[in-house]
Coordinates of C-alpha atoms and ligand atoms in Angstrom, one line a residue:
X39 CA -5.0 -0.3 -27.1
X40 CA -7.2 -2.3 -24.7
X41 CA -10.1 -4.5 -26.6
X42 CA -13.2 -2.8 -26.5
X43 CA -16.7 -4.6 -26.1
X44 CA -16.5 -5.6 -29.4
X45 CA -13.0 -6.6 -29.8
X46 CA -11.4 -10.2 -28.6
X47 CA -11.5 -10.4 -24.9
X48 CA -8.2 -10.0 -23.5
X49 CA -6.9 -13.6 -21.9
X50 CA -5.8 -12.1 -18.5
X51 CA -6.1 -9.1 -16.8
X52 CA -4.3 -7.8 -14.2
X53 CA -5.8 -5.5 -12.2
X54 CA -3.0 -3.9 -9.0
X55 CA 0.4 -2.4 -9.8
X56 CA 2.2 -3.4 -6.6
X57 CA 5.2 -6.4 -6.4
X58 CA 1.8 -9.3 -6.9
X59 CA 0.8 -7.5 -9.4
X60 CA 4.1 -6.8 -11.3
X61 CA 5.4 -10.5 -10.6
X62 CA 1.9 -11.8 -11.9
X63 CA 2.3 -9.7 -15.0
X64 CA 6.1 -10.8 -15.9
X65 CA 5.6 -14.4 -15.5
X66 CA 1.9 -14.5 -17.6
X67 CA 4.1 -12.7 -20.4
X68 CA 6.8 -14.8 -20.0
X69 CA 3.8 -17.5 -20.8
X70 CA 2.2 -15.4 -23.9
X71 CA -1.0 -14.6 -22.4
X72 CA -0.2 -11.1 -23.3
X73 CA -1.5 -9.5 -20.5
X74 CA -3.3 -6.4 -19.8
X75 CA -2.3 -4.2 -16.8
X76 CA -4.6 -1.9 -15.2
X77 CA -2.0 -0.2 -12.5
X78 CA -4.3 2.5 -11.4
X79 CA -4.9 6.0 -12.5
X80 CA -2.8 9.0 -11.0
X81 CA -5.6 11.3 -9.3
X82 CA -5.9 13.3 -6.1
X83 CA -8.1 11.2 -4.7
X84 CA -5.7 7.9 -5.1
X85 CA -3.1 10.2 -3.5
X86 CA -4.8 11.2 -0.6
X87 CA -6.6 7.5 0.3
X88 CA -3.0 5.4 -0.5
X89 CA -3.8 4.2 -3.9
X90 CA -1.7 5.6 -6.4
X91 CA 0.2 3.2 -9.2
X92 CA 2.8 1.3 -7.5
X93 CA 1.1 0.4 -4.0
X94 CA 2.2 0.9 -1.1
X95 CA 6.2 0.5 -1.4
X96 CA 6.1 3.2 -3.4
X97 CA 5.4 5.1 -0.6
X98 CA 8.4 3.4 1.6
X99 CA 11.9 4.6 1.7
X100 CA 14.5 1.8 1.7
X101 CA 13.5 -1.8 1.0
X102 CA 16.1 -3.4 3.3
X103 CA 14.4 -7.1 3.1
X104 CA 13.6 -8.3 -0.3
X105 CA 15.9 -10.6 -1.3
X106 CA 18.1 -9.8 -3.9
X107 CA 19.2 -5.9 -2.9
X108 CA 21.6 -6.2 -0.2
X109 CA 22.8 -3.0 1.1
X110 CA 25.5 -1.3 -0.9
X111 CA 25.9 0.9 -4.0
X112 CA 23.3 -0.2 -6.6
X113 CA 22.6 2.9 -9.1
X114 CA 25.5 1.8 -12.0
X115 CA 23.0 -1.4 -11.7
X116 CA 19.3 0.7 -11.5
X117 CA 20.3 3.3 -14.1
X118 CA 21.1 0.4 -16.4
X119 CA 18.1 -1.6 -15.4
X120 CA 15.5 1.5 -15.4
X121 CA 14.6 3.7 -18.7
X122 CA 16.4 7.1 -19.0
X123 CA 12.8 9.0 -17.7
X124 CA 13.1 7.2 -14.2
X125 CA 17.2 7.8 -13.3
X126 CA 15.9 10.5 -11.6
X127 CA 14.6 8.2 -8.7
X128 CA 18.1 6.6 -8.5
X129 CA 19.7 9.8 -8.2
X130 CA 17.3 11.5 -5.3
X131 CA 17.8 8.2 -3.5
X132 CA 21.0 7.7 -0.8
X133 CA 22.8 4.9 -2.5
X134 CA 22.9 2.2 0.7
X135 CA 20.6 -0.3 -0.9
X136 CA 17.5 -0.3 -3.2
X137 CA 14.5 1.9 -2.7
X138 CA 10.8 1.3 -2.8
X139 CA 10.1 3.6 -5.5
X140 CA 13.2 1.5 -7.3
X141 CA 12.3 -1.4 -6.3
X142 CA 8.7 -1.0 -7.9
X143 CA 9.8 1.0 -11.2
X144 CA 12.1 -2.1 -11.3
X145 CA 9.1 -4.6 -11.6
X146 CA 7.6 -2.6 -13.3
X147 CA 10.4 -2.3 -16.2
X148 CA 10.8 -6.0 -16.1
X149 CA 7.0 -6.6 -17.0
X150 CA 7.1 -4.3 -19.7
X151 CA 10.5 -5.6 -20.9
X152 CA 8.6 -9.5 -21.5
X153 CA 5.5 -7.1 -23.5
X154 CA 3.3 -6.2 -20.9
X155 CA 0.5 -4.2 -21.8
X156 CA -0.3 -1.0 -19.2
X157 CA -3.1 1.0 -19.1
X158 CA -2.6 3.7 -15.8
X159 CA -6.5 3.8 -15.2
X160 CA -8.5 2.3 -12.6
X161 CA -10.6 -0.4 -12.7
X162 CA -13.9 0.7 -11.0
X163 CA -16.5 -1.6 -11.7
X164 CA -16.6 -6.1 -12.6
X165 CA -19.0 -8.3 -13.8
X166 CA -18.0 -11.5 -13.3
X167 CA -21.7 -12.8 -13.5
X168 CA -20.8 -14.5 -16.5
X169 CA -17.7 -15.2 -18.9
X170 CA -15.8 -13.4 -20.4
X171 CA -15.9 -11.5 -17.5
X172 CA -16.3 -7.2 -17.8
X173 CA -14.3 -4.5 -16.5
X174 CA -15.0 -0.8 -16.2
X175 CA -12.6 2.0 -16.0
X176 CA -12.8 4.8 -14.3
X177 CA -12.4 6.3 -18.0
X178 CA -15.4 4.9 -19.1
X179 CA -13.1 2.4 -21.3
X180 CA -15.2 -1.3 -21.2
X181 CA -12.5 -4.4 -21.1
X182 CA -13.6 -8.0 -21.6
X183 CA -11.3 -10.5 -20.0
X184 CA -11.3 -14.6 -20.4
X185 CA -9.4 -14.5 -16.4
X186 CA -8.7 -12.1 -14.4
X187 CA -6.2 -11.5 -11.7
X188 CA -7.3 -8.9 -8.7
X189 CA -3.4 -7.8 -6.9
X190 CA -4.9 -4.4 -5.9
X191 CA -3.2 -4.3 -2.0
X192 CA -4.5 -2.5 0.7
X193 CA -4.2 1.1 2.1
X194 CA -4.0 3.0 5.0
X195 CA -7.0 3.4 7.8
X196 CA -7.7 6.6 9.4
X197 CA -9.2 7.5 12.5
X198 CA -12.3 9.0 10.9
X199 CA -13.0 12.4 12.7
X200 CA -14.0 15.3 10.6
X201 CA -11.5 17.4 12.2
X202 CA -8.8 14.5 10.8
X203 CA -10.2 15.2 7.4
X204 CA -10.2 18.7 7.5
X205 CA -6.1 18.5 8.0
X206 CA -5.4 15.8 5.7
X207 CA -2.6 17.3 4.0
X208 CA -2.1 19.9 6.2
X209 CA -0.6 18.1 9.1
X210 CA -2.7 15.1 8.7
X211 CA -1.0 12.2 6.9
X212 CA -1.0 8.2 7.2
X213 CA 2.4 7.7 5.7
X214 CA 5.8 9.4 7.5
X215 CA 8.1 8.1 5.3
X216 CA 6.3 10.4 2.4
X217 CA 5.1 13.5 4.4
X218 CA 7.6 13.4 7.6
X219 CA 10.3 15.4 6.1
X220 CA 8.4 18.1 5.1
X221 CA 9.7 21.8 6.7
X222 CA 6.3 21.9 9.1
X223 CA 7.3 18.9 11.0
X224 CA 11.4 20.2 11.3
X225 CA 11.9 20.6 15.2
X226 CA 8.6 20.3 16.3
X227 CA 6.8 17.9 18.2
X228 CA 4.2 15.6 16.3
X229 CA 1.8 13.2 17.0
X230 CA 1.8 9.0 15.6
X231 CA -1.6 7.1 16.4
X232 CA -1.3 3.5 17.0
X233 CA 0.9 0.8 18.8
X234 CA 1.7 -1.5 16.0
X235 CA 5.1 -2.1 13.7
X236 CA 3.8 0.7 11.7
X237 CA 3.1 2.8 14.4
X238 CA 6.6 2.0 16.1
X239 CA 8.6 2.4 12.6
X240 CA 6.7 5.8 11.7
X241 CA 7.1 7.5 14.9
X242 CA 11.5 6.2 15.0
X243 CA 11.6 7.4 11.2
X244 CA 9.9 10.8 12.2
X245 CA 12.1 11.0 15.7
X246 CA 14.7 11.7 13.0
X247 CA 13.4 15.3 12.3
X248 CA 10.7 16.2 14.8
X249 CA 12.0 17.9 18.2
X250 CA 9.1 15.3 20.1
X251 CA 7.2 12.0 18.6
X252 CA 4.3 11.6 20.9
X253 CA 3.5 7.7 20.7
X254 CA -0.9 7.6 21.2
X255 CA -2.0 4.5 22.2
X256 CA -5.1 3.1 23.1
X257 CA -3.9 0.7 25.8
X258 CA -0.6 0.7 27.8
X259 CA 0.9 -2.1 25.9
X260 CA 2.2 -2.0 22.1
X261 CA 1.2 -4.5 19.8
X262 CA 4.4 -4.3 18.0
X263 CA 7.1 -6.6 17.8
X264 CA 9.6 -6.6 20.8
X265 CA 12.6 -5.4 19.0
X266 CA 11.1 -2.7 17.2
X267 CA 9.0 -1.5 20.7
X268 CA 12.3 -1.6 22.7
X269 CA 13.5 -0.1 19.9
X270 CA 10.9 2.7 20.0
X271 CA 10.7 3.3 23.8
X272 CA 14.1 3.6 24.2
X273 CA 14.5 6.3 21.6
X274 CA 15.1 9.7 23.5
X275 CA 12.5 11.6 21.4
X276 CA 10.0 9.4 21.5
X277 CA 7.0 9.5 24.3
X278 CA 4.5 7.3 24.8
X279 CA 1.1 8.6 25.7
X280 CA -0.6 5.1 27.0
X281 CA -4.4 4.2 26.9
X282 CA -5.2 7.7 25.1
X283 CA -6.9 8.5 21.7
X284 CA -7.0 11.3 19.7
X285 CA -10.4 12.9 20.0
X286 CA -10.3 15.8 18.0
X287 CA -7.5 17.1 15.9
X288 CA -7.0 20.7 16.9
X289 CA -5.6 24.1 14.0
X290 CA -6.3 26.7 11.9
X291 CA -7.0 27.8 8.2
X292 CA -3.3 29.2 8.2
X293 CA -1.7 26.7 10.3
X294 CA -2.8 23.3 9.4
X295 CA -2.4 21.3 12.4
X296 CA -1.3 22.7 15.8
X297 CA -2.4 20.1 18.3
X298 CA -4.8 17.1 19.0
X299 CA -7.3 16.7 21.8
X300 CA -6.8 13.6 23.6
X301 CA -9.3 11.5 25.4
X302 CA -8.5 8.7 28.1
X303 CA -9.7 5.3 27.4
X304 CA -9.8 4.5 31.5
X305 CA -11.1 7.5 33.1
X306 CA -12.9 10.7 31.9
X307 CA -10.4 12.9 31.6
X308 CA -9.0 14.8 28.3
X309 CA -5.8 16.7 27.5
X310 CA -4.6 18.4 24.6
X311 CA -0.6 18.3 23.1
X312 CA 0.9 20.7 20.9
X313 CA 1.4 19.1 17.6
X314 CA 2.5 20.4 14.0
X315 CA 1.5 17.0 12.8
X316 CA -0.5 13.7 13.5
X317 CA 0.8 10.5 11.8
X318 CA -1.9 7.7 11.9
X319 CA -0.9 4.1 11.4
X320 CA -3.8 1.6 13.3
X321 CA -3.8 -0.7 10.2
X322 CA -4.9 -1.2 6.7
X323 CA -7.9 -1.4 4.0
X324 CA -7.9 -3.9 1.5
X325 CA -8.7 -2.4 -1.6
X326 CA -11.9 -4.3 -3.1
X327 CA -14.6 -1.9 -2.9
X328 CA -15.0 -2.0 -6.6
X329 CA -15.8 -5.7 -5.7
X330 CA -18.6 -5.5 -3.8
X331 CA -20.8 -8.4 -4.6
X332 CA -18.8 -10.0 -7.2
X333 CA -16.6 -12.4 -5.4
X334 CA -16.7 -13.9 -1.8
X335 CA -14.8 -11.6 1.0
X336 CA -13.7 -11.9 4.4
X337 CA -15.3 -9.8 7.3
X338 CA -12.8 -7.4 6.9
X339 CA -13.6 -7.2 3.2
X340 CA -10.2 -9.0 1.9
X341 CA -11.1 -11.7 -1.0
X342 CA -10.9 -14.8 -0.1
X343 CA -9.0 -17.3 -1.0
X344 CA -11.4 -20.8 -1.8
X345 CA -8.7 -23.6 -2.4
X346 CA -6.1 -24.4 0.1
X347 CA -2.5 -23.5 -0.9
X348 CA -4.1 -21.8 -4.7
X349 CA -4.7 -18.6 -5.9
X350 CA -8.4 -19.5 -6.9
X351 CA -11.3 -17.0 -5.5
X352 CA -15.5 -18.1 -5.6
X353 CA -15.2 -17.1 -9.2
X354 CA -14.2 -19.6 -11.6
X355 CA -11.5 -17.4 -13.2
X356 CA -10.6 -15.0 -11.2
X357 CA -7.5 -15.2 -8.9
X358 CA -6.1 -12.9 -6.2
X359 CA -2.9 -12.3 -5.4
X360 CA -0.8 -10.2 -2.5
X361 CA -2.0 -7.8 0.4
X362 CA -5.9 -7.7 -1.0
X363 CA -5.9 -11.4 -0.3
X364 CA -3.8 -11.5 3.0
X365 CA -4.1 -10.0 6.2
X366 CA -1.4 -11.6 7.8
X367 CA 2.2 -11.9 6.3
X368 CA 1.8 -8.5 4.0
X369 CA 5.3 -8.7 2.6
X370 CA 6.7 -7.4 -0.5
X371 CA 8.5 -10.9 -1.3
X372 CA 5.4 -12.8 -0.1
X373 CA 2.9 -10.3 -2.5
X374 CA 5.7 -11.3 -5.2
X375 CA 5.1 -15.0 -4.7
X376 CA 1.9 -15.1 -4.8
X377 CA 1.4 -13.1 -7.8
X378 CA 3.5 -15.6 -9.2
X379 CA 1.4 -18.0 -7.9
X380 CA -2.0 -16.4 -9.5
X381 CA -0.1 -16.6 -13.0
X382 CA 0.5 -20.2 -13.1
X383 CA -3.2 -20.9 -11.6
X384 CA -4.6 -18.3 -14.6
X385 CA -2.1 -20.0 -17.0
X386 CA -3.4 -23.6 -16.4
X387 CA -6.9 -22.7 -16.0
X388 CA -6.5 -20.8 -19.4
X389 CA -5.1 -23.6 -20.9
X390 CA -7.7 -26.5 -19.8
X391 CA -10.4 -24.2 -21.0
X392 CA -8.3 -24.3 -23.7
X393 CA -8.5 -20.4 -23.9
Ligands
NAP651 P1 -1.6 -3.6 13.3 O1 -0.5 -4.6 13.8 O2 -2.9 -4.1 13.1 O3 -1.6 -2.5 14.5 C1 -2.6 -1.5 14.4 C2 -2.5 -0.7 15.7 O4 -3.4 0.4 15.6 C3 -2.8 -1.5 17.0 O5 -1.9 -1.2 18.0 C4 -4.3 -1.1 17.3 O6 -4.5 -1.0 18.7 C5 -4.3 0.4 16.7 N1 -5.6 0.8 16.3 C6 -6.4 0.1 15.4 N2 -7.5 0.8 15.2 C7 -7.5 1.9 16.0 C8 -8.3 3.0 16.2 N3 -9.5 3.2 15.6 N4 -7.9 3.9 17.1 C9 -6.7 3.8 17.8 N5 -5.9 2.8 17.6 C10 -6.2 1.9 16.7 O7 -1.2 -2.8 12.0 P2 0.3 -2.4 11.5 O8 1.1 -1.8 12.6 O9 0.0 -1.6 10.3 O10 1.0 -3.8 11.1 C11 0.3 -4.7 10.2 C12 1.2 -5.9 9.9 O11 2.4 -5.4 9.2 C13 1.7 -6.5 11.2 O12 1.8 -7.9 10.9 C14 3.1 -6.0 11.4 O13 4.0 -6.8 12.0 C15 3.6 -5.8 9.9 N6 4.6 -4.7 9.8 C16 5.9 -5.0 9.9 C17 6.9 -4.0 9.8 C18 8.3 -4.4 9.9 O14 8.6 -5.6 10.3 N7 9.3 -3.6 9.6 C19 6.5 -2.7 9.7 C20 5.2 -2.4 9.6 C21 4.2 -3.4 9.7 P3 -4.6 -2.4 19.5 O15 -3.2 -2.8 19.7 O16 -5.2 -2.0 20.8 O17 -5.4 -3.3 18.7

């Protein structure tokens, strides 16, 4: 059980359950700071927005580029590595390398193997006005925490048309690799908003079972690395649809999604395509709402970092770790280092306070 207002204060908290958060966690138990885990809670509304325990690799099919998991049989090693309640994973899973579900569980396993304490609850609301710092769940639970050690990543954007919300779900989805095998997409053409890596990777991955992937981009130039556009635009089933947005998302009650209204971004003019689906990848969210206030954030609302080459945030105390802090490299191995990173910096500010 968690310390209540009452009890001790917890010495770290670790708020995120993604690879930063995970990495952070095994190395601050390695340490014997006995750290507290907040990896989210499992609701609706986590699973529609992108935020459910395990980030966003969780929602990824193979992990081909974390060091470690080459290619090649691994589930004698996973079903040895995971608990017996999660062999499940290795068996839906193809075998040619690790998966992000595995890959996560995997962390996960590994911080509870060194005594990691989980709670699978969100943290909703701070108070880092003064120390021991305060923490709200969305349970109403109250932690108090001597450091604190924010590795909650970032999710996916939408568009934000009400017709797009009224098809989340139901047609409407910003991950392919979850949602793209579903029977509704099977032989039918589908829609994928954007022009980045995301956008690219989505609409190859969904080629794979839709009959047409339209490509909708706002310009007539993809942002996305060259090998992965050639890639893209030289796949059969894939057609771009160049300086065009979605304007309306167009179905029914029954249906779901049956087609999107587009709108030209250099003349006036509007079309509409057939569509069982719309795939929307045009970038990510860091997840620090429950921050507001409490500790200094880029313009686009990521925490920042305050020393150079250090996990430290504005708050004496509080570190950050992984995609909520960075914008720019978003990597599973790079979210790994740094939440290794944030452990050491909470372990030796711990240790001069002489916490
Ligand atoms: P991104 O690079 O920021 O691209 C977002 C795309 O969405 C851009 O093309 C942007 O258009 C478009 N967009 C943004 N807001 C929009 C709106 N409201 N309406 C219509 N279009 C909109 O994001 P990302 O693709 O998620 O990639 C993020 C980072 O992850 C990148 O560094 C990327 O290289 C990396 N990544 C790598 C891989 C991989 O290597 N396998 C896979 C995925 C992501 P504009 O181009 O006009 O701005």
């Amino acid at each position: 059980m968690p310390a209540g207002p009452t009890q001790v204060p917890e010495r770290l908290v670790i708020i995120g359950s993604g690879p930063a958060a995970w990495t952070a966690a095994i190395y601050a138990a390695r340490a014997n700071l006995n750290p507290l885990v907040f990896e989210g809670a499992v609701t609706e509304e986590n699973r529609v927005s992108g935020t459910l325990p395990l980030g966003q690799l969780a929602l990824t099919t193979e992990v081909e580029n974390f060091p470690g998991f080459p290619a090649g049989d691994l589930s004698h090693y996973l079903r040895s590595a995971l608990a017996a309640d999660h062999h499940w994973l290795v068996d839906m899973h193809h075998k040619q390398g690790v998966s992000g579900p595995e890959l996560m569980h995997l962390m996960r396993q590994q911080a509870l193997n060194f005594g990691t304490r989980i709670e699978t609850d969100d943290v909703v609301a701070v108070d880092f006005s003064g120390r021991p710092f305060s923490l709200t769940a969305m349970t109403g639970q109250l932690v108090r925490a001597h450091a604190v050690i924010i590795a909650t990543g970032a999710r996916a954007n939408y568009l934000g048309l009400p017709s797009e919300e009224r098809f989340k779900n139901r047609g409407v989805s910003a991950c392919a690799v979850c949602d793209g095998a579903l029977p509704r997409f099977r032989n039918r053409p589908v829609v994928v908003v954007g022009g980045g890596d995301s956008a690219v990777e989505e609409a190859d991955y969904l080629s794979k079972f839709a009959s047409t992937v339209h490509l909708v981009h706002r310009r007539n130039e993809l942002r996305a690395s060259k090998i992965m556009a050639d890639r893209a635009l030289h796949n059969p089933k894939i057609r771009p649809e160049w300086n065009s947005v979605v304007a309306e998302v167009l179905g029914d009650e029954e249906k779901g999604v049956t087609g999107v209204r587009l709108q030209s971004t250099t003349d006036q003019s509007a079309r509409q395509l057939d569509a069982a689906g719309m795939f929307v990848a045009i970038g990510h969210t860091p997840n620090t709402r429950f921050l507001e206030g409490q500790v200094e954030m880029t313009a686009k609302k990521y925490i920042k970092w305050t020393v150079p080459f250090r996990t430290n945030t504005s708050v004496e105390g509080v570190f950050a770790a992984g995609d909520v802090a960075d914008d720019y490299y978003r990597q599973a191995v790079t979210a790994a280092g740094s939440g290794c990173q944030a452990a050491l910096d909470a372990e030796r500010w711990l240790a001069a306070k002489g916490i």
